[in-house]
C-alpha cells in the first residue's frame, strides 16, 4: 500500500481541484494566493492547508468571484465566505470539496458534518446521485493518477457504505408490498466493488420488493441454490472490473446455462457489462447501462 500523502505536487492539486496547473502557477505569481514549499531543485510542494484553501477558492471562482478579488481576502475569511454563499446551486461542489478534505485528513467528523448538512436539505437518493456518485467517479481518477492512496479510498468508501447500510436497514424492517418476484443481488468471483450493488439493493427495497443480498465473489453454483427456495427470481449481477472483457461473455453464457428458466430473469449492469455480446442474451436476460435505467425496470 502506498504511503499516505500529506504533501502534494501541483499536479495533485490540479487533479483534486480541477484547476489546471498552469492556472495555479499564474494565480500564485500574480495574486500570491498560495505559498508553496520548494525542494532543493525548486519543485513546488503544497500542504493540506494549501489544498483546502485552493478548493475553497475554486468554489468562489466557479460562483463568479474574480481571483483578483479573492486575493484581497484574509485567509481566515475565505472559509466563512464559502459557508455564507453555499446554496442548493453550490451544494454539490461544496460537499464534494468537503468530502475530499475529509478523505485527505482521514477526518470522520468532517465527513459526518458534511453528510448531515446534506441530509437536512436533500433526500438520500439525491445525495447519492448528485454527490456520492460523482465523488466515487473522481476517486477512480485520483487513485489512477496516484494523487490518493488506497488508504484514502478505503476510508471514504467505508463511511459511504455505513450511511448506505443505515438507509437500507430502515427499509429492510418493512414488510414487502410486492411479491410477484424476488431480487437476488451478487457480484461475480473476484469482484470486490460492491457500492453500486449496495445502492441497487436500497432502491429495489424502496420499490417494495424483497431482496437477498449476497455480496462479493459469489459462485454461480451458489446462486443456483436459491432456485430451490424461491420462484420468480431476478438475479442481478454488477460487473465493475470482473469478469474482464475477454471472459465476460463466458460468464454470461454460464449464468444462462445454470440459472435460466421461464420464471427466472438475469440482469447485468456495470462497466464490464458494456462488453456483453447481445447475441448471447435470451429474452429473460437484460443489460443496463446505468443504475437509473435498472431501477426504472424494477
PDB file of C-alpha atoms in Angstrom:
ATOM      1  CA  UNK A   1       0.000   0.000   0.000  1.00  0.00           C
ATOM      2  CA  UNK A   2       1.242   3.477  -0.851  1.00  0.00           C
ATOM      3  CA  UNK A   3       2.232   5.850   1.914  1.00  0.00           C
ATOM      4  CA  UNK A   4      -0.376   8.409   2.941  1.00  0.00           C
ATOM      5  CA  UNK A   5       0.165  11.820   1.414  1.00  0.00           C
ATOM      6  CA  UNK A   6       0.411  14.981   3.478  1.00  0.00           C
ATOM      7  CA  UNK A   7       2.366  16.911   0.842  1.00  0.00           C
ATOM      8  CA  UNK A   8       1.139  17.379  -2.706  1.00  0.00           C
ATOM      9  CA  UNK A   9       2.567  18.269  -6.079  1.00  0.00           C
ATOM     10  CA  UNK A  10       0.973  20.900  -8.269  1.00  0.00           C
ATOM     11  CA  UNK A  11      -0.358  18.041 -10.425  1.00  0.00           C
ATOM     12  CA  UNK A  12      -2.088  16.614  -7.348  1.00  0.00           C
ATOM     13  CA  UNK A  13      -3.744  19.988  -6.759  1.00  0.00           C
ATOM     14  CA  UNK A  14      -4.878  20.039 -10.381  1.00  0.00           C
ATOM     15  CA  UNK A  15      -6.418  16.571 -10.038  1.00  0.00           C
ATOM     16  CA  UNK A  16      -8.185  17.414  -6.768  1.00  0.00           C
ATOM     17  CA  UNK A  17      -9.438  20.896  -7.663  1.00  0.00           C
ATOM     18  CA  UNK A  18      -9.956  20.708 -11.405  1.00  0.00           C
ATOM     19  CA  UNK A  19      -7.850  23.867 -11.851  1.00  0.00           C
ATOM     20  CA  UNK A  20      -5.051  23.421 -14.390  1.00  0.00           C
ATOM     21  CA  UNK A  21      -1.507  23.522 -13.016  1.00  0.00           C
ATOM     22  CA  UNK A  22      -0.671  26.363 -15.410  1.00  0.00           C
ATOM     23  CA  UNK A  23      -3.539  28.429 -13.962  1.00  0.00           C
ATOM     24  CA  UNK A  24      -2.463  27.689 -10.383  1.00  0.00           C
ATOM     25  CA  UNK A  25       1.041  28.953 -11.212  1.00  0.00           C
ATOM     26  CA  UNK A  26      -0.412  32.165 -12.687  1.00  0.00           C
ATOM     27  CA  UNK A  27      -2.615  32.702  -9.603  1.00  0.00           C
ATOM     28  CA  UNK A  28       0.428  32.249  -7.391  1.00  0.00           C
ATOM     29  CA  UNK A  29       2.602  34.630  -9.391  1.00  0.00           C
ATOM     30  CA  UNK A  30       0.028  37.380  -9.895  1.00  0.00           C
ATOM     31  CA  UNK A  31      -2.023  37.159  -6.702  1.00  0.00           C
ATOM     32  CA  UNK A  32       0.091  35.183  -4.226  1.00  0.00           C
ATOM     33  CA  UNK A  33      -2.929  33.036  -3.304  1.00  0.00           C
ATOM     34  CA  UNK A  34      -0.745  30.074  -2.318  1.00  0.00           C
ATOM     35  CA  UNK A  35       2.750  29.935  -0.862  1.00  0.00           C
ATOM     36  CA  UNK A  36       4.223  26.603  -1.907  1.00  0.00           C
ATOM     37  CA  UNK A  37       7.213  24.980  -0.309  1.00  0.00           C
ATOM     38  CA  UNK A  38      10.048  24.222  -2.680  1.00  0.00           C
ATOM     39  CA  UNK A  39      12.531  21.396  -2.938  1.00  0.00           C
ATOM     40  CA  UNK A  40      16.246  21.859  -3.484  1.00  0.00           C
ATOM     41  CA  UNK A  41      15.516  21.564  -7.205  1.00  0.00           C
ATOM     42  CA  UNK A  42      12.810  24.266  -6.982  1.00  0.00           C
ATOM     43  CA  UNK A  43       9.832  21.914  -7.387  1.00  0.00           C
ATOM     44  CA  UNK A  44       6.596  23.219  -5.818  1.00  0.00           C
ATOM     45  CA  UNK A  45       5.080  21.243  -2.918  1.00  0.00           C
ATOM     46  CA  UNK A  46       1.861  22.019  -1.032  1.00  0.00           C
ATOM     47  CA  UNK A  47       0.452  21.054   2.365  1.00  0.00           C
ATOM     48  CA  UNK A  48      -3.139  20.181   3.323  1.00  0.00           C
ATOM     49  CA  UNK A  49      -3.886  23.777   4.303  1.00  0.00           C
ATOM     50  CA  UNK A  50      -2.973  24.884   0.776  1.00  0.00           C
ATOM     51  CA  UNK A  51      -5.216  22.203  -0.688  1.00  0.00           C
ATOM     52  CA  UNK A  52      -8.130  23.316   1.492  1.00  0.00           C
ATOM     53  CA  UNK A  53      -7.597  26.938   0.505  1.00  0.00           C
ATOM     54  CA  UNK A  54      -7.461  26.098  -3.205  1.00  0.00           C
ATOM     55  CA  UNK A  55     -10.677  24.057  -3.021  1.00  0.00           C
ATOM     56  CA  UNK A  56     -12.444  26.995  -1.355  1.00  0.00           C
ATOM     57  CA  UNK A  57     -11.033  29.440  -3.887  1.00  0.00           C
ATOM     58  CA  UNK A  58     -12.188  27.158  -6.693  1.00  0.00           C
ATOM     59  CA  UNK A  59     -15.749  27.222  -5.376  1.00  0.00           C
ATOM     60  CA  UNK A  60     -15.728  31.014  -5.087  1.00  0.00           C
ATOM     61  CA  UNK A  61     -14.255  31.339  -8.573  1.00  0.00           C
ATOM     62  CA  UNK A  62     -16.893  28.993 -10.024  1.00  0.00           C
ATOM     63  CA  UNK A  63     -19.538  31.091  -8.272  1.00  0.00           C
ATOM     64  CA  UNK A  64     -18.360  34.214 -10.097  1.00  0.00           C
ATOM     65  CA  UNK A  65     -15.775  35.768  -7.786  1.00  0.00           C
ATOM     66  CA  UNK A  66     -12.715  37.133  -9.584  1.00  0.00           C
ATOM     67  CA  UNK A  67      -9.330  35.848  -8.447  1.00  0.00           C
ATOM     68  CA  UNK A  68      -8.132  39.445  -8.050  1.00  0.00           C
ATOM     69  CA  UNK A  69     -10.956  40.000  -5.543  1.00  0.00           C
ATOM     70  CA  UNK A  70     -10.440  36.709  -3.711  1.00  0.00           C
ATOM     71  CA  UNK A  71      -6.754  37.559  -3.308  1.00  0.00           C
ATOM     72  CA  UNK A  72      -7.682  40.599  -1.195  1.00  0.00           C
ATOM     73  CA  UNK A  73      -9.434  38.485   1.466  1.00  0.00           C
ATOM     74  CA  UNK A  74      -7.691  37.366   4.616  1.00  0.00           C
ATOM     75  CA  UNK A  75      -7.051  33.586   4.585  1.00  0.00           C
ATOM     76  CA  UNK A  76      -9.364  33.079   7.572  1.00  0.00           C
ATOM     77  CA  UNK A  77     -12.209  34.938   5.816  1.00  0.00           C
ATOM     78  CA  UNK A  78     -12.370  32.667   2.776  1.00  0.00           C
ATOM     79  CA  UNK A  79     -13.960  29.618   4.528  1.00  0.00           C
ATOM     80  CA  UNK A  80     -16.539  31.926   6.144  1.00  0.00           C
ATOM     81  CA  UNK A  81     -17.436  33.413   2.762  1.00  0.00           C
ATOM     82  CA  UNK A  82     -17.800  29.939   1.286  1.00  0.00           C
ATOM     83  CA  UNK A  83     -20.219  28.964   4.046  1.00  0.00           C
ATOM     84  CA  UNK A  84     -22.252  32.139   3.520  1.00  0.00           C
ATOM     85  CA  UNK A  85     -22.752  31.656  -0.216  1.00  0.00           C
ATOM     86  CA  UNK A  86     -23.420  27.918  -0.247  1.00  0.00           C
ATOM     87  CA  UNK A  87     -26.914  27.339  -1.609  1.00  0.00           C
ATOM     88  CA  UNK A  88     -28.618  24.488  -3.442  1.00  0.00           C
ATOM     89  CA  UNK A  89     -26.822  25.739  -6.542  1.00  0.00           C
ATOM     90  CA  UNK A  90     -23.404  25.278  -4.984  1.00  0.00           C
ATOM     91  CA  UNK A  91     -24.149  22.476  -2.509  1.00  0.00           C
ATOM     92  CA  UNK A  92     -22.802  19.754  -4.787  1.00  0.00           C
ATOM     93  CA  UNK A  93     -19.396  21.345  -5.394  1.00  0.00           C
ATOM     94  CA  UNK A  94     -19.059  22.411  -1.760  1.00  0.00           C
ATOM     95  CA  UNK A  95     -19.932  18.932  -0.474  1.00  0.00           C
ATOM     96  CA  UNK A  96     -17.517  17.319  -2.936  1.00  0.00           C
ATOM     97  CA  UNK A  97     -14.730  19.581  -1.679  1.00  0.00           C
ATOM     98  CA  UNK A  98     -15.568  18.843   1.956  1.00  0.00           C
ATOM     99  CA  UNK A  99     -15.683  15.092   1.352  1.00  0.00           C
ATOM    100  CA  UNK A 100     -12.316  15.279  -0.405  1.00  0.00           C
ATOM    101  CA  UNK A 101     -10.825  17.138   2.543  1.00  0.00           C
ATOM    102  CA  UNK A 102     -12.347  14.616   4.953  1.00  0.00           C
ATOM    103  CA  UNK A 103     -10.674  11.891   2.920  1.00  0.00           C
ATOM    104  CA  UNK A 104      -7.283  13.601   2.751  1.00  0.00           C
ATOM    105  CA  UNK A 105      -7.334  14.327   6.516  1.00  0.00           C
ATOM    106  CA  UNK A 106      -8.903  10.956   7.425  1.00  0.00           C
ATOM    107  CA  UNK A 107     -11.443  13.171   9.188  1.00  0.00           C
ATOM    108  CA  UNK A 108     -14.618  11.270  10.126  1.00  0.00           C
ATOM    109  CA  UNK A 109     -16.056  14.288  11.903  1.00  0.00           C
ATOM    110  CA  UNK A 110     -15.901  16.411   8.738  1.00  0.00           C
ATOM    111  CA  UNK A 111     -17.482  13.603   6.715  1.00  0.00           C
ATOM    112  CA  UNK A 112     -20.391  13.271   9.150  1.00  0.00           C
ATOM    113  CA  UNK A 113     -20.830  17.033   9.417  1.00  0.00           C
ATOM    114  CA  UNK A 114     -20.999  17.399   5.627  1.00  0.00           C
ATOM    115  CA  UNK A 115     -23.305  14.407   5.224  1.00  0.00           C
ATOM    116  CA  UNK A 116     -25.698  15.629   7.921  1.00  0.00           C
ATOM    117  CA  UNK A 117     -25.750  19.076   6.321  1.00  0.00           C
ATOM    118  CA  UNK A 118     -26.757  17.483   3.011  1.00  0.00           C
ATOM    119  CA  UNK A 119     -29.410  15.304   4.668  1.00  0.00           C
ATOM    120  CA  UNK A 120     -31.046  18.411   6.119  1.00  0.00           C
ATOM    121  CA  UNK A 121     -31.572  19.712   2.575  1.00  0.00           C
ATOM    122  CA  UNK A 122     -31.864  16.650   0.326  1.00  0.00           C
ATOM    123  CA  UNK A 123     -33.148  13.099   0.181  1.00  0.00           C
ATOM    124  CA  UNK A 124     -30.675  10.237   0.403  1.00  0.00           C
ATOM    125  CA  UNK A 125     -31.386   9.435  -3.245  1.00  0.00           C
ATOM    126  CA  UNK A 126     -30.476  12.998  -4.264  1.00  0.00           C
ATOM    127  CA  UNK A 127     -27.286  12.868  -2.193  1.00  0.00           C
ATOM    128  CA  UNK A 128     -26.259   9.588  -3.780  1.00  0.00           C
ATOM    129  CA  UNK A 129     -26.804  10.644  -7.396  1.00  0.00           C
ATOM    130  CA  UNK A 130     -25.728  14.290  -7.104  1.00  0.00           C
ATOM    131  CA  UNK A 131     -22.750  13.972  -4.756  1.00  0.00           C
ATOM    132  CA  UNK A 132     -21.656  10.436  -3.910  1.00  0.00           C
ATOM    133  CA  UNK A 133     -21.658   9.044  -7.466  1.00  0.00           C
ATOM    134  CA  UNK A 134     -19.534  11.967  -8.781  1.00  0.00           C
ATOM    135  CA  UNK A 135     -17.257  11.577  -5.752  1.00  0.00           C
ATOM    136  CA  UNK A 136     -16.671   7.887  -6.424  1.00  0.00           C
ATOM    137  CA  UNK A 137     -16.032   8.620 -10.105  1.00  0.00           C
ATOM    138  CA  UNK A 138     -13.421  11.191  -9.109  1.00  0.00           C
ATOM    139  CA  UNK A 139     -11.811   8.746  -6.685  1.00  0.00           C
ATOM    140  CA  UNK A 140     -11.101   6.371  -9.555  1.00  0.00           C
ATOM    141  CA  UNK A 141      -9.201   9.081 -11.414  1.00  0.00           C
ATOM    142  CA  UNK A 142      -7.396  10.281  -8.279  1.00  0.00           C
ATOM    143  CA  UNK A 143      -6.273   6.727  -7.482  1.00  0.00           C
ATOM    144  CA  UNK A 144      -5.101   6.066 -11.048  1.00  0.00           C
ATOM    145  CA  UNK A 145      -3.032   9.278 -11.041  1.00  0.00           C
ATOM    146  CA  UNK A 146      -1.505   8.394  -7.639  1.00  0.00           C
ATOM    147  CA  UNK A 147      -2.999  11.536  -6.084  1.00  0.00           C
ATOM    148  CA  UNK A 148      -4.571   9.440  -3.322  1.00  0.00           C
ATOM    149  CA  UNK A 149      -3.513   6.145  -1.777  1.00  0.00           C
ATOM    150  CA  UNK A 150      -5.657   3.015  -1.356  1.00  0.00           C
ATOM    151  CA  UNK A 151      -5.940   4.018   2.315  1.00  0.00           C
ATOM    152  CA  UNK A 152      -7.764   7.219   1.331  1.00  0.00           C
ATOM    153  CA  UNK A 153     -10.121   5.351  -0.977  1.00  0.00           C
ATOM    154  CA  UNK A 154     -10.927   2.633   1.579  1.00  0.00           C
ATOM    155  CA  UNK A 155     -11.519   5.221   4.307  1.00  0.00           C
ATOM    156  CA  UNK A 156     -14.095   7.264   2.387  1.00  0.00           C
ATOM    157  CA  UNK A 157     -15.741   4.229   0.782  1.00  0.00           C
ATOM    158  CA  UNK A 158     -16.306   2.601   4.168  1.00  0.00           C
ATOM    159  CA  UNK A 159     -18.004   5.743   5.505  1.00  0.00           C
ATOM    160  CA  UNK A 160     -20.287   5.891   2.458  1.00  0.00           C
ATOM    161  CA  UNK A 161     -21.165   2.208   2.897  1.00  0.00           C
ATOM    162  CA  UNK A 162     -22.016   2.878   6.536  1.00  0.00           C
ATOM    163  CA  UNK A 163     -24.552   5.523   5.559  1.00  0.00           C
ATOM    164  CA  UNK A 164     -25.972   3.323   2.841  1.00  0.00           C
ATOM    165  CA  UNK A 165     -26.414   0.431   5.263  1.00  0.00           C
ATOM    166  CA  UNK A 166     -28.285   2.670   7.700  1.00  0.00           C
ATOM    167  CA  UNK A 167     -30.710   3.752   4.970  1.00  0.00           C
ATOM    168  CA  UNK A 168     -31.089   0.159   3.776  1.00  0.00           C
ATOM    169  CA  UNK A 169     -31.870  -1.208   7.235  1.00  0.00           C
ATOM    170  CA  UNK A 170     -34.760   1.230   7.576  1.00  0.00           C
ATOM    171  CA  UNK A 171     -36.346  -0.406   4.522  1.00  0.00           C
ATOM    172  CA  UNK A 172     -35.448  -3.999   5.394  1.00  0.00           C
ATOM    173  CA  UNK A 173     -37.616  -3.944   8.519  1.00  0.00           C
ATOM    174  CA  UNK A 174     -40.696  -3.124   6.424  1.00  0.00           C
ATOM    175  CA  UNK A 175     -42.900  -5.908   5.044  1.00  0.00           C
ATOM    176  CA  UNK A 176     -42.579  -6.204   1.248  1.00  0.00           C
ATOM    177  CA  UNK A 177     -45.584  -4.815  -0.628  1.00  0.00           C
ATOM    178  CA  UNK A 178     -44.811  -6.604  -3.911  1.00  0.00           C
ATOM    179  CA  UNK A 179     -44.469 -10.377  -4.037  1.00  0.00           C
ATOM    180  CA  UNK A 180     -44.515 -11.258  -7.754  1.00  0.00           C
ATOM    181  CA  UNK A 181     -40.728 -11.647  -7.807  1.00  0.00           C
ATOM    182  CA  UNK A 182     -37.684 -11.588  -5.559  1.00  0.00           C
ATOM    183  CA  UNK A 183     -34.328  -9.993  -6.322  1.00  0.00           C
ATOM    184  CA  UNK A 184     -31.019 -11.746  -5.630  1.00  0.00           C
ATOM    185  CA  UNK A 185     -28.039  -9.373  -5.817  1.00  0.00           C
ATOM    186  CA  UNK A 186     -24.439 -10.542  -6.093  1.00  0.00           C
ATOM    187  CA  UNK A 187     -21.008  -9.847  -7.539  1.00  0.00           C
ATOM    188  CA  UNK A 188     -19.050 -12.341  -9.691  1.00  0.00           C
ATOM    189  CA  UNK A 189     -15.911 -14.055  -8.476  1.00  0.00           C
ATOM    190  CA  UNK A 190     -13.001 -11.702  -7.647  1.00  0.00           C
ATOM    191  CA  UNK A 191     -15.249  -8.640  -7.913  1.00  0.00           C
ATOM    192  CA  UNK A 192     -14.991  -6.552  -4.720  1.00  0.00           C
ATOM    193  CA  UNK A 193     -16.509  -3.217  -5.787  1.00  0.00           C
ATOM    194  CA  UNK A 194     -19.880  -3.505  -4.116  1.00  0.00           C
ATOM    195  CA  UNK A 195     -21.029   0.086  -3.523  1.00  0.00           C
ATOM    196  CA  UNK A 196     -23.151   0.167  -6.683  1.00  0.00           C
ATOM    197  CA  UNK A 197     -24.753  -3.178  -5.840  1.00  0.00           C
ATOM    198  CA  UNK A 198     -25.470  -1.979  -2.300  1.00  0.00           C
ATOM    199  CA  UNK A 199     -27.238   1.069  -3.658  1.00  0.00           C
ATOM    200  CA  UNK A 200     -29.307  -1.079  -6.038  1.00  0.00           C
ATOM    201  CA  UNK A 201     -30.341  -3.152  -3.032  1.00  0.00           C
ATOM    202  CA  UNK A 202     -31.571   0.046  -1.350  1.00  0.00           C
ATOM    203  CA  UNK A 203     -33.525   1.168  -4.437  1.00  0.00           C
ATOM    204  CA  UNK A 204     -35.175  -2.217  -5.001  1.00  0.00           C
ATOM    205  CA  UNK A 205     -36.211  -2.405  -1.342  1.00  0.00           C
ATOM    206  CA  UNK A 206     -37.654   1.104  -1.694  1.00  0.00           C
ATOM    207  CA  UNK A 207     -39.801  -0.223  -4.560  1.00  0.00           C
ATOM    208  CA  UNK A 208     -41.399  -2.661  -2.115  1.00  0.00           C
ATOM    209  CA  UNK A 209     -39.678  -5.896  -3.148  1.00  0.00           C
ATOM    210  CA  UNK A 210     -37.872  -8.457  -1.040  1.00  0.00           C
ATOM    211  CA  UNK A 211     -34.158  -8.697  -1.776  1.00  0.00           C
ATOM    212  CA  UNK A 212     -31.470 -11.214  -0.935  1.00  0.00           C
ATOM    213  CA  UNK A 213     -28.083  -9.518  -0.867  1.00  0.00           C
ATOM    214  CA  UNK A 214     -25.188 -11.949  -1.321  1.00  0.00           C
ATOM    215  CA  UNK A 215     -22.338  -9.518  -1.969  1.00  0.00           C
ATOM    216  CA  UNK A 216     -18.922 -10.123  -3.454  1.00  0.00           C
ATOM    217  CA  UNK A 217     -17.290 -13.126  -5.143  1.00  0.00           C
ATOM    218  CA  UNK A 218     -20.399 -15.292  -5.422  1.00  0.00           C
ATOM    219  CA  UNK A 219     -20.011 -18.527  -7.436  1.00  0.00           C
ATOM    220  CA  UNK A 220     -22.782 -19.204  -9.951  1.00  0.00           C
ATOM    221  CA  UNK A 221     -23.289 -22.648  -8.395  1.00  0.00           C
ATOM    222  CA  UNK A 222     -24.261 -20.936  -5.132  1.00  0.00           C
ATOM    223  CA  UNK A 223     -26.749 -18.750  -6.945  1.00  0.00           C
ATOM    224  CA  UNK A 224     -28.353 -21.874  -8.341  1.00  0.00           C
ATOM    225  CA  UNK A 225     -29.146 -22.968  -4.761  1.00  0.00           C
ATOM    226  CA  UNK A 226     -31.583 -20.045  -4.429  1.00  0.00           C
ATOM    227  CA  UNK A 227     -33.845 -21.584  -7.072  1.00  0.00           C
ATOM    228  CA  UNK A 228     -34.716 -24.379  -4.641  1.00  0.00           C
ATOM    229  CA  UNK A 229     -36.115 -21.829  -2.197  1.00  0.00           C
ATOM    230  CA  UNK A 230     -37.814 -19.184  -4.336  1.00  0.00           C
ATOM    231  CA  UNK A 231     -39.829 -18.865  -7.535  1.00  0.00           C
ATOM    232  CA  UNK A 232     -39.709 -15.906  -9.939  1.00  0.00           C
ATOM    233  CA  UNK A 233     -36.175 -14.740  -9.134  1.00  0.00           C
ATOM    234  CA  UNK A 234     -34.406 -11.791 -10.733  1.00  0.00           C
ATOM    235  CA  UNK A 235     -30.644 -12.329 -10.442  1.00  0.00           C
ATOM    236  CA  UNK A 236     -28.760  -9.007 -10.537  1.00  0.00           C
ATOM    237  CA  UNK A 237     -25.011  -9.144 -11.220  1.00  0.00           C
ATOM    238  CA  UNK A 238     -22.851  -5.999 -11.041  1.00  0.00           C
ATOM    239  CA  UNK A 239     -19.710  -6.205 -13.222  1.00  0.00           C
ATOM    240  CA  UNK A 240     -17.254  -3.406 -12.467  1.00  0.00           C
ATOM    241  CA  UNK A 241     -13.860  -4.970 -13.216  1.00  0.00           C
ATOM    242  CA  UNK A 242     -14.654  -8.707 -13.210  1.00  0.00           C
ATOM    243  CA  UNK A 243     -15.079 -10.713 -15.285  1.00  0.00           C
ATOM    244  CA  UNK A 244     -12.816  -8.804 -17.689  1.00  0.00           C
ATOM    245  CA  UNK A 245     -13.761  -8.030 -21.269  1.00  0.00           C
ATOM    246  CA  UNK A 246     -12.124 -11.237 -22.509  1.00  0.00           C
ATOM    247  CA  UNK A 247     -14.181 -13.532 -20.257  1.00  0.00           C
ATOM    248  CA  UNK A 248     -17.401 -11.606 -19.614  1.00  0.00           C
ATOM    249  CA  UNK A 249     -19.328 -13.453 -22.321  1.00  0.00           C
ATOM    250  CA  UNK A 250     -18.249 -16.816 -20.900  1.00  0.00           C
ATOM    251  CA  UNK A 251     -19.711 -15.646 -17.592  1.00  0.00           C
ATOM    252  CA  UNK A 252     -22.967 -14.625 -19.272  1.00  0.00           C
ATOM    253  CA  UNK A 253     -23.285 -17.984 -21.016  1.00  0.00           C
ATOM    254  CA  UNK A 254     -22.630 -19.862 -17.779  1.00  0.00           C
ATOM    255  CA  UNK A 255     -25.293 -17.781 -15.978  1.00  0.00           C
ATOM    256  CA  UNK A 256     -27.655 -18.578 -18.828  1.00  0.00           C
ATOM    257  CA  UNK A 257     -26.907 -22.320 -18.685  1.00  0.00           C
ATOM    258  CA  UNK A 258     -27.113 -22.684 -14.890  1.00  0.00           C
ATOM    259  CA  UNK A 259     -29.900 -20.261 -13.959  1.00  0.00           C
ATOM    260  CA  UNK A 260     -32.244 -19.599 -16.857  1.00  0.00           C
ATOM    261  CA  UNK A 261     -35.799 -20.918 -16.963  1.00  0.00           C
ATOM    262  CA  UNK A 262     -39.248 -19.480 -17.652  1.00  0.00           C
ATOM    263  CA  UNK A 263     -39.579 -17.983 -14.125  1.00  0.00           C
ATOM    264  CA  UNK A 264     -36.065 -16.521 -13.859  1.00  0.00           C
ATOM    265  CA  UNK A 265     -34.612 -13.253 -15.109  1.00  0.00           C
ATOM    266  CA  UNK A 266     -30.900 -12.385 -15.220  1.00  0.00           C
ATOM    267  CA  UNK A 267     -29.840  -8.731 -15.201  1.00  0.00           C
ATOM    268  CA  UNK A 268     -26.345  -7.357 -15.776  1.00  0.00           C
ATOM    269  CA  UNK A 269     -25.007  -3.893 -15.006  1.00  0.00           C
ATOM    270  CA  UNK A 270     -21.595  -2.258 -14.584  1.00  0.00           C
ATOM    271  CA  UNK A 271     -18.614  -1.184 -16.656  1.00  0.00           C
ATOM    272  CA  UNK A 272     -17.838  -4.680 -17.977  1.00  0.00           C
ATOM    273  CA  UNK A 273     -21.467  -5.232 -18.991  1.00  0.00           C
ATOM    274  CA  UNK A 274     -20.793  -2.931 -21.951  1.00  0.00           C
ATOM    275  CA  UNK A 275     -18.714  -5.759 -23.465  1.00  0.00           C
ATOM    276  CA  UNK A 276     -21.527  -8.322 -23.375  1.00  0.00           C
ATOM    277  CA  UNK A 277     -22.439  -9.608 -26.828  1.00  0.00           C
ATOM    278  CA  UNK A 278     -26.218  -9.194 -27.030  1.00  0.00           C
ATOM    279  CA  UNK A 279     -26.390 -12.292 -29.223  1.00  0.00           C
ATOM    280  CA  UNK A 280     -25.657 -14.304 -26.071  1.00  0.00           C
ATOM    281  CA  UNK A 281     -28.761 -12.946 -24.330  1.00  0.00           C
ATOM    282  CA  UNK A 282     -32.170 -14.592 -24.182  1.00  0.00           C
ATOM    283  CA  UNK A 283     -35.475 -12.760 -23.748  1.00  0.00           C
ATOM    284  CA  UNK A 284     -35.178 -13.195 -19.954  1.00  0.00           C
ATOM    285  CA  UNK A 285     -31.738 -11.560 -19.811  1.00  0.00           C
ATOM    286  CA  UNK A 286     -31.104  -7.798 -19.792  1.00  0.00           C
ATOM    287  CA  UNK A 287     -28.119  -5.437 -19.772  1.00  0.00           C
ATOM    288  CA  UNK A 288     -28.457  -1.999 -18.173  1.00  0.00           C
ATOM    289  CA  UNK A 289     -26.202   0.958 -18.836  1.00  0.00           C
ATOM    290  CA  UNK A 290     -26.939   2.785 -15.573  1.00  0.00           C
ATOM    291  CA  UNK A 291     -28.380   2.382 -12.097  1.00  0.00           C
ATOM    292  CA  UNK A 292     -31.232   4.712 -13.066  1.00  0.00           C
ATOM    293  CA  UNK A 293     -32.281   2.601 -16.038  1.00  0.00           C
ATOM    294  CA  UNK A 294     -32.235  -0.604 -13.993  1.00  0.00           C
ATOM    295  CA  UNK A 295     -34.276   0.942 -11.173  1.00  0.00           C
ATOM    296  CA  UNK A 296     -36.919   2.075 -13.697  1.00  0.00           C
ATOM    297  CA  UNK A 297     -37.292  -1.548 -14.819  1.00  0.00           C
ATOM    298  CA  UNK A 298     -37.915  -2.892 -11.306  1.00  0.00           C
TER     299      UNK A 298
END
